[in-house]
Short mmCIF file of C-alpha atoms in Angstrom, two decimals:
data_model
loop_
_atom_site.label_atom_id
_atom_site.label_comp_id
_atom_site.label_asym_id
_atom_site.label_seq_id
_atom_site.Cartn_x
_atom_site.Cartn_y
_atom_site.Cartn_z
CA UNK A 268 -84.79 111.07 -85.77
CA UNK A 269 -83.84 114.85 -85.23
CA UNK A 270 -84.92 115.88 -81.77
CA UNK A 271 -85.69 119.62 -80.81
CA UNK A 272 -84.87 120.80 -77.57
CA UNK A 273 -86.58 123.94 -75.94
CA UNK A 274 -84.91 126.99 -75.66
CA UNK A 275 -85.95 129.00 -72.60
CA UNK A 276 -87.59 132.30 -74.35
CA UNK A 277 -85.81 134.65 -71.17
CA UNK A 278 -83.08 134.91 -68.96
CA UNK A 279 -84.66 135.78 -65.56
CA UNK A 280 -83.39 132.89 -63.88
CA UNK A 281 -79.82 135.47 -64.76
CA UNK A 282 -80.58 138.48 -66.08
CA UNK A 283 -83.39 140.70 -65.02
CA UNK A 284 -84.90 141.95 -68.15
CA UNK A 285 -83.64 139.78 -70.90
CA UNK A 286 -86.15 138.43 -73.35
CA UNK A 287 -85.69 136.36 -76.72
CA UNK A 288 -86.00 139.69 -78.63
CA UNK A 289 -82.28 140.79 -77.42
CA UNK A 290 -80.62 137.93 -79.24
CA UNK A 291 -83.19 137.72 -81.81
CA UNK A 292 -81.98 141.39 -82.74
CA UNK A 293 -77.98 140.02 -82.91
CA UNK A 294 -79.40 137.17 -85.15
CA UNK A 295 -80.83 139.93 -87.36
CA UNK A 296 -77.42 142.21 -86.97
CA UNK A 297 -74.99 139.29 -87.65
CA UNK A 298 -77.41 138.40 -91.01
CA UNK A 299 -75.61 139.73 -94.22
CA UNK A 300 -78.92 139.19 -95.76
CA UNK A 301 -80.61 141.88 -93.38
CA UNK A 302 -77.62 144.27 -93.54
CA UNK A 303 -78.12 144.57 -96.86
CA UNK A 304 -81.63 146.26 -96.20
CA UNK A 305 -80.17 148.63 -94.24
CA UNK A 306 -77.57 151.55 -94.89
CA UNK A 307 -73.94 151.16 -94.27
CA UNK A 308 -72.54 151.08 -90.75
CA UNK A 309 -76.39 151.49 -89.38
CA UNK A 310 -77.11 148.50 -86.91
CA UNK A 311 -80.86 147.21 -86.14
CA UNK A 312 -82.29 148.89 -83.06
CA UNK A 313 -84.90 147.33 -80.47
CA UNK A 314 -87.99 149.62 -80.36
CA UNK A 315 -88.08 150.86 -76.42
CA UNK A 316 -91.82 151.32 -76.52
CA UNK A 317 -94.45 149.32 -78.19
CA UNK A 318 -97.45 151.42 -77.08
CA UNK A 319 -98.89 152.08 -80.72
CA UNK A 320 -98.34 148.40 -81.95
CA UNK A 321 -94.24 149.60 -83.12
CA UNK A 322 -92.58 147.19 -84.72
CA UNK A 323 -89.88 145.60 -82.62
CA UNK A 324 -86.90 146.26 -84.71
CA UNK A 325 -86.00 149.12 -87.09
CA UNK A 326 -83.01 150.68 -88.83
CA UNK A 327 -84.17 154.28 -91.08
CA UNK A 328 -84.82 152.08 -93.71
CA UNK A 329 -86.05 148.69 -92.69
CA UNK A 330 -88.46 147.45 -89.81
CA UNK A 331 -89.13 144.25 -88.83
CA UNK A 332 -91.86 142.50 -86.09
CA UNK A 333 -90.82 139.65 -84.05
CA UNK A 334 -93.41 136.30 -83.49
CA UNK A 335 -92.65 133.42 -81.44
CA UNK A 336 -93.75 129.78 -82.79
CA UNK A 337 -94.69 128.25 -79.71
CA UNK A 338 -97.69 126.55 -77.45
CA UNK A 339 -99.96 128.91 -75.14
CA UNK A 340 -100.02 125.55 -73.17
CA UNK A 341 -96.26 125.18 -72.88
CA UNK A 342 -95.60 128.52 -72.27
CA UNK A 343 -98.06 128.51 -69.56
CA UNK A 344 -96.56 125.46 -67.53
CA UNK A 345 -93.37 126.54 -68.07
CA UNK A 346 -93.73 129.83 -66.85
CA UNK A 347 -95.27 128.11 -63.34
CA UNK A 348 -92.29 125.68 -63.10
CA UNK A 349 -89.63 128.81 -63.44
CA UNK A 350 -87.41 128.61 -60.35
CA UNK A 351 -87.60 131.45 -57.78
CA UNK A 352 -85.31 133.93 -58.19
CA UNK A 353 -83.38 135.77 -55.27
CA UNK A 354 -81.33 138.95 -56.78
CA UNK A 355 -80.65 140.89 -53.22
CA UNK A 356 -76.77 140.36 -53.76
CA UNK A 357 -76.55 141.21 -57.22
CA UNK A 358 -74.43 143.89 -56.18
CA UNK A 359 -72.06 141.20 -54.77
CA UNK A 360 -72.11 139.59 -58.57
CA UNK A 361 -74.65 136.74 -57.31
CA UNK A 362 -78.30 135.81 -58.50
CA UNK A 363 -79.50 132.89 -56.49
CA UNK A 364 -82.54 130.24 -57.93
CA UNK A 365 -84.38 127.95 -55.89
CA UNK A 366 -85.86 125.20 -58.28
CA UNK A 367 -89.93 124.37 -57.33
CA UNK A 368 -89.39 121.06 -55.76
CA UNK A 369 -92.38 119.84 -57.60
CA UNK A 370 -92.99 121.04 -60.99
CA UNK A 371 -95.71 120.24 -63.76
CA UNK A 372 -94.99 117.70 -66.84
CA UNK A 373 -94.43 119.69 -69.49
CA UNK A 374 -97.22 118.93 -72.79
CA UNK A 375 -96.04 118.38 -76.01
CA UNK A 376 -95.25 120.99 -78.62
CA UNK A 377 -97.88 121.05 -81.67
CA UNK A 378 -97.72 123.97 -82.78
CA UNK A 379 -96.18 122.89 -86.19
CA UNK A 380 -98.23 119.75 -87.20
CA UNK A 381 -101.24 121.89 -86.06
CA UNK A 382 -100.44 124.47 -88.50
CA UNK A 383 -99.57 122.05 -91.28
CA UNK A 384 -103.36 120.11 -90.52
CA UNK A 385 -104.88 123.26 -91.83
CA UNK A 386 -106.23 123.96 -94.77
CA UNK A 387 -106.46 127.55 -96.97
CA UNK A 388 -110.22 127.02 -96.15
CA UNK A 389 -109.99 127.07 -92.65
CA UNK A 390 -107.97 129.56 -92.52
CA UNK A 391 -110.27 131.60 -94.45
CA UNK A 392 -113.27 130.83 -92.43
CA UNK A 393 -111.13 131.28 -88.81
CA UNK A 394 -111.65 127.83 -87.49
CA UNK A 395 -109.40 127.33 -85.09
CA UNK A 396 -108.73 124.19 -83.26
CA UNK A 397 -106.80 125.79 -80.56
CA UNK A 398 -105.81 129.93 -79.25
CA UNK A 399 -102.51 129.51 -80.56
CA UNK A 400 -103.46 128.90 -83.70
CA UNK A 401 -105.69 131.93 -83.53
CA UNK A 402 -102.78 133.72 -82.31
CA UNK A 403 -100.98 132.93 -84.96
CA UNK A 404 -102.98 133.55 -87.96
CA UNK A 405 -104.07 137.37 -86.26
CA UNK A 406 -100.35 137.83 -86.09
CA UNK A 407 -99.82 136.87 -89.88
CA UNK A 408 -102.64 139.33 -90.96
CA UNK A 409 -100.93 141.88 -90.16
CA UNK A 410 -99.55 144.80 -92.63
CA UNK A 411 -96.01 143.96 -91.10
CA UNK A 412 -93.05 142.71 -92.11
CA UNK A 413 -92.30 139.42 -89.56
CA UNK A 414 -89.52 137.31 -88.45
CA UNK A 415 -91.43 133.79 -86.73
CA UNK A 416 -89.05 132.62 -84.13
CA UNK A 417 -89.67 128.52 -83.66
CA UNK A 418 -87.83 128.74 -80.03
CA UNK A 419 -86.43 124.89 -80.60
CA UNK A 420 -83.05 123.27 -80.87
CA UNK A 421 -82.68 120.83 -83.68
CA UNK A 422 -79.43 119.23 -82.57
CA UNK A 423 -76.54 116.42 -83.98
CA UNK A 424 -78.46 117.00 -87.70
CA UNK A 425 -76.22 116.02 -90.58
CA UNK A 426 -76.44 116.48 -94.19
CA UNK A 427 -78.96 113.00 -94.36
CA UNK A 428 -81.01 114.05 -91.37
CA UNK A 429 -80.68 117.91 -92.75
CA UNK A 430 -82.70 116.97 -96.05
CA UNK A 431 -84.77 114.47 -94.68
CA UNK A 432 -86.52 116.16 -91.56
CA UNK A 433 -85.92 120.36 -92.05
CA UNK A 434 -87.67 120.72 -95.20
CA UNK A 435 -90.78 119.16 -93.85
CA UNK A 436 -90.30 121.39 -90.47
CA UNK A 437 -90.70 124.02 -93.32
CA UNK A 438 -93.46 122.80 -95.31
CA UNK A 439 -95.89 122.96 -92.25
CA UNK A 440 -96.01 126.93 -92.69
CA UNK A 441 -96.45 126.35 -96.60
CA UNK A 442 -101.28 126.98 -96.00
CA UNK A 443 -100.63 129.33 -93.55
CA UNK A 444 -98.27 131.92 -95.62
CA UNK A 445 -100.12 131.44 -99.00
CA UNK A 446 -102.83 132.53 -96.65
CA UNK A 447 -101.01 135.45 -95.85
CA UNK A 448 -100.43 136.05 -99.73
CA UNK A 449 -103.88 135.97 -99.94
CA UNK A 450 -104.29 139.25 -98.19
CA UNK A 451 -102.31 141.15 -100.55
CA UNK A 452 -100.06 142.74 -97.44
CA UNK A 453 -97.23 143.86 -99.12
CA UNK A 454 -95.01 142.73 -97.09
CA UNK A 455 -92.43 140.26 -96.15
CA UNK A 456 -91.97 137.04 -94.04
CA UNK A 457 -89.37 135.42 -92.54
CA UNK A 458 -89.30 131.68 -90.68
CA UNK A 459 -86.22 131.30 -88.38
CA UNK A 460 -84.99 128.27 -86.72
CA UNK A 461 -81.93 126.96 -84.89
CA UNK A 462 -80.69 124.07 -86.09
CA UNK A 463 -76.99 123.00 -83.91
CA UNK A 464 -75.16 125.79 -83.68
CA UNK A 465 -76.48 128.09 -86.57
CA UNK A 466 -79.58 130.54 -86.78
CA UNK A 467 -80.97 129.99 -90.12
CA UNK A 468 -83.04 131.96 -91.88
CA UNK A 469 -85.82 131.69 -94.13
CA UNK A 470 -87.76 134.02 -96.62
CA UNK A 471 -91.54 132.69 -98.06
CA UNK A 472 -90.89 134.07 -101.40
CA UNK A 473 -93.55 132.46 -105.03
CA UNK A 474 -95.09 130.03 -102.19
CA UNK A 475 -92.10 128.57 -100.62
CA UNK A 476 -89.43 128.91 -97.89
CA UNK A 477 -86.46 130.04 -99.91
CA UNK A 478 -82.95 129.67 -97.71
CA UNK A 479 -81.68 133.15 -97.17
CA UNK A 480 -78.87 133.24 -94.16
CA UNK A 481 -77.19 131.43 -91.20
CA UNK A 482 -76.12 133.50 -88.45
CA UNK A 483 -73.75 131.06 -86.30
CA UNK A 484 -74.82 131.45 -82.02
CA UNK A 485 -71.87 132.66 -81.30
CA UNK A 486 -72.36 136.02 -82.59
CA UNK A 487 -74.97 136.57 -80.27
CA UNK A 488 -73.56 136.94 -76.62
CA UNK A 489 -77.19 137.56 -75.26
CA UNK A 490 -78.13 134.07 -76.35
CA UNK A 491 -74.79 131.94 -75.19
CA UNK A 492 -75.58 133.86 -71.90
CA UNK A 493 -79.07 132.70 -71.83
CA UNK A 494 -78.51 129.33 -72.93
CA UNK A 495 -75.56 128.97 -70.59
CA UNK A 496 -77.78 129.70 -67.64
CA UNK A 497 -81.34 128.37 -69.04
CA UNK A 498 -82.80 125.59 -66.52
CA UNK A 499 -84.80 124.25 -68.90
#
């Protein structure tokens, strides 16, 4: 069995500030397959302000919208069970954490088998079992092109365990994009997931997930660092 193991989505247990979207932009800058959309030498930015709905990555030719795949629910405990964080001697080069003594058990992920339980119909008629899934879905109906983070670690997978268990990972967001064909948006969509130590990337292209890129983590300094000091 592959096993998935949660990524914390910030660093402020270590670095004030730091959110999923500044290693999600080093994914996107170490991805041949997204240089090629943009001119030569010119690097994906992060958009500073997101007042008017911006998208949260752009080059002069190319802009992209991040989405995280994960559970209001986990988020929610998870975000209560976050240490304390003391960072009055930065200056000294020390951030101290105090872990909560007592912390909440953390529910189980469904985002995926939640998706993959819907039908086209439902989708059609928003029924909605849960407010991620409506989450979701709004997110998808947008006229944007998006890059769905699944913030998960599939880890020790081998070629056998490869075939067997990521293509049905994949499969659960086959109703929801043909959905988003439906709308006629014009634009693209991208499934990533990490899976040991490469990003890889996925484009939903004539109603499947078609392989596009790996990006390998250590291209992305912002996520060793996070990862390095996650206490999740």
């Amino acid at each position: 069995m592959v096993m998935s193991k949660y990524l914390m989505l910030n660093g402020k247990n270590a670095f004030p500030n730091v959110t999923y979207e500044d290693f999600l932009i080093e994914v996107i800058n170490g991805s041949k397959f997204f240089r090629s959309k943009c001119s030569f030498m010119e690097h994906y930015m992060l958009t500073t302000e997101q007042s008017n709905g911006e998208d949260d990555a752009y080059t002069t030719d190319y802009q992209l919208d991040f989405k995280l795949l994960v559970g209001e629910n986990v988020m929610r405990v998870r975000n209560r069970n976050m240490p304390e964080v003391d960072y009055s001697q930065t200056s000294q080069g020390f951030v101290f954490t105090k872990t909560k003594k007592q912390v909440e058990s953390i529910p189980d992920e469904t985002i995926l088998s939640d998706l993959e339980k819907y039908s086209i119909e439902d989708l059609r008629n928003a029924q909605y079992v849960n407010n991620t899934i409506k989450s979701v879905v709004k997110n998808i109906e947008k006229p944007k092109n998006l890059f769905m983070y699944y913030p998960y670690e599939f880890l020790n997978v081998g070629v056998l365990e490869y075939n067997l268990c990521i293509p049905k990972v994949l499969n659960a967001f086959n109703n929801l994009l043909t959905y988003r064909d439906e709308l006629n948006l014009g634009k693209d969509t991208f499934v990533c997931i990490k899976v040991n130590s490469e990003f890889e990337i996925f484009e939903w292209e004539n109603g499947k997930l078609e392989y596009r890129d790996r990006v390998n983590e250590y291209l992305c300094s912002n996520y060793l660092g996070l990862k390095a000091y996650s206490v999740y």
